Structure formats: C-alpha cells, structure tokens
XYZ file of C-alpha atoms in Angstrom:
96
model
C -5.951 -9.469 37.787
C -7.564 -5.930 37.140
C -4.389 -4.580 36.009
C -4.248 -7.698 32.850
C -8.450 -7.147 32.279
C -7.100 -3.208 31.566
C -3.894 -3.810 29.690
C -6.387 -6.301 27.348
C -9.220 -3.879 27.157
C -6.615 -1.252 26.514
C -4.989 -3.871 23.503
C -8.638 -4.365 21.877
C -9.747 -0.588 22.241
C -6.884 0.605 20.148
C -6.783 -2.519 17.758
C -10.303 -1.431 16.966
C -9.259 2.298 16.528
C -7.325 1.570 13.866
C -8.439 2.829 10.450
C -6.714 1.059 7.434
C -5.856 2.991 4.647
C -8.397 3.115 1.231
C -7.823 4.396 -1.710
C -10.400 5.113 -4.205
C -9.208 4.389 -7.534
C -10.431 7.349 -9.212
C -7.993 9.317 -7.223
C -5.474 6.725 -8.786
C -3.955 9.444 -11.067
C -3.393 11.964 -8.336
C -2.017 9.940 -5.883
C -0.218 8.799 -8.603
C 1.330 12.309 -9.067
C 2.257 12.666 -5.475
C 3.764 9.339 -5.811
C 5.987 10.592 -8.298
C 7.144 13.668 -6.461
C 7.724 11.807 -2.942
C 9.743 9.512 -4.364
C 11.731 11.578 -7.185
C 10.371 8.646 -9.816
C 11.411 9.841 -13.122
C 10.189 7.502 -16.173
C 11.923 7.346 -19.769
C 8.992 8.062 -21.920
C 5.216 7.847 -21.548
C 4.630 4.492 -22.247
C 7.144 3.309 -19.495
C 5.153 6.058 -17.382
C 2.006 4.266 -18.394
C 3.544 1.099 -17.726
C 4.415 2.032 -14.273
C 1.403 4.020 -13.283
C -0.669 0.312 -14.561
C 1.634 -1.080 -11.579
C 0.536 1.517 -8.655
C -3.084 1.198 -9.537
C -2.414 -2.965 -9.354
C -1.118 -1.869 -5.779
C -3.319 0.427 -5.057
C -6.214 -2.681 -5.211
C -3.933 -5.173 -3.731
C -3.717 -2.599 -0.638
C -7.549 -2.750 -0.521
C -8.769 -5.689 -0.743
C -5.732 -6.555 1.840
C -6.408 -3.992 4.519
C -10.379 -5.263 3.809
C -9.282 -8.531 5.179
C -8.241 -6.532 8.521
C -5.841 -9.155 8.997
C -3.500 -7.401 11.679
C -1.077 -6.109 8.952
C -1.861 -2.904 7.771
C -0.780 -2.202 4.535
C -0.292 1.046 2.282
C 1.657 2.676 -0.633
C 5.485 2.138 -0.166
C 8.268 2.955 -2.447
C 8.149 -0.304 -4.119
C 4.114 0.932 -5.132
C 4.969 1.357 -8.905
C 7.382 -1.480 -9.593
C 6.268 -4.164 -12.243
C 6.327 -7.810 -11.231
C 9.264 -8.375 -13.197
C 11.094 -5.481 -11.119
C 9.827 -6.936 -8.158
C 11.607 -9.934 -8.817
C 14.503 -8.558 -9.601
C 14.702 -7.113 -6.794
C 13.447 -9.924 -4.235
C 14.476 -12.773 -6.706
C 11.344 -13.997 -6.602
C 7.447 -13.932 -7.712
C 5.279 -11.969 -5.451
C-alpha cells in the first residue's frame, strides 16, 4: 500500500512540474525566423511569406490558450506551425 501512495505522489509531483510552453507574441517574428531555418521553409514571394507567417502567429495563440487549459496534452510549435487551414486540409482532408 505504501509502495502505490509513492508511485501516486511520485505521478502528481511530476505532473505538477511540468511547465507548458508560452510564447509571447511579440517574439512572434523571431521565432518565426528560427522557424524558418529549423525547418528549411522557403516561401515564393513576400506575400506568401506574409501569408504563412499570419498562420504561425494563429498557432502560436492556439498553443496558448491550449496549454492555458493545462489539459494533460501539452502542446507546442511543430512542423505543421505555419500551414494555412486550407493546407491543413489538404493534408488531413479535413477542417481543423
């Protein structure tokens, strides 16, 4: 019976150690940058650029207010960060 009371405190100590990404948007453009550079994005003009970096910053709040909501998932910038909602259907073949 100890052994299950440590294994649980154990379980909650660490779920409550875990820190959940934020981003602050007005580092939007930065992490933007490094975005680009991780990932070896490379855009066709400015406007699709513009276009694209409109879709990270969508994810970049979606990722916040989610991880705010602490709901077990923890969520954070992926590959898929900059894709458009019509990309992102494409891609899953349906509406996110």
């Amino acid at each position: 019976m100890r052994f299950i009371i440590c294994i649980l405190l154990f379980v909650v100590a660490t779920m409550a150690s875990i820190s959940y990404p934020y981003y602050d948007l007005n580092d939007a453009p930065a992490l933007f940058e490094k975005f680009i550079i991780e990932h070896n994005r490379h855009y066709k003009n400015r406007y699709d650029k513009l276009i694209h970096y409109k879709a990270f910053v969508k994810s970049l709040i979606d990722i916040n207010q989610n991880n705010a909501a602490q709901s077990g998932a923890m969520f954070d910038i992926n590959e898929f960060a900059d894709y458009t909602p019509e990309e992102t259907e494409n891609l899953f073949g349906f509406k996110l």
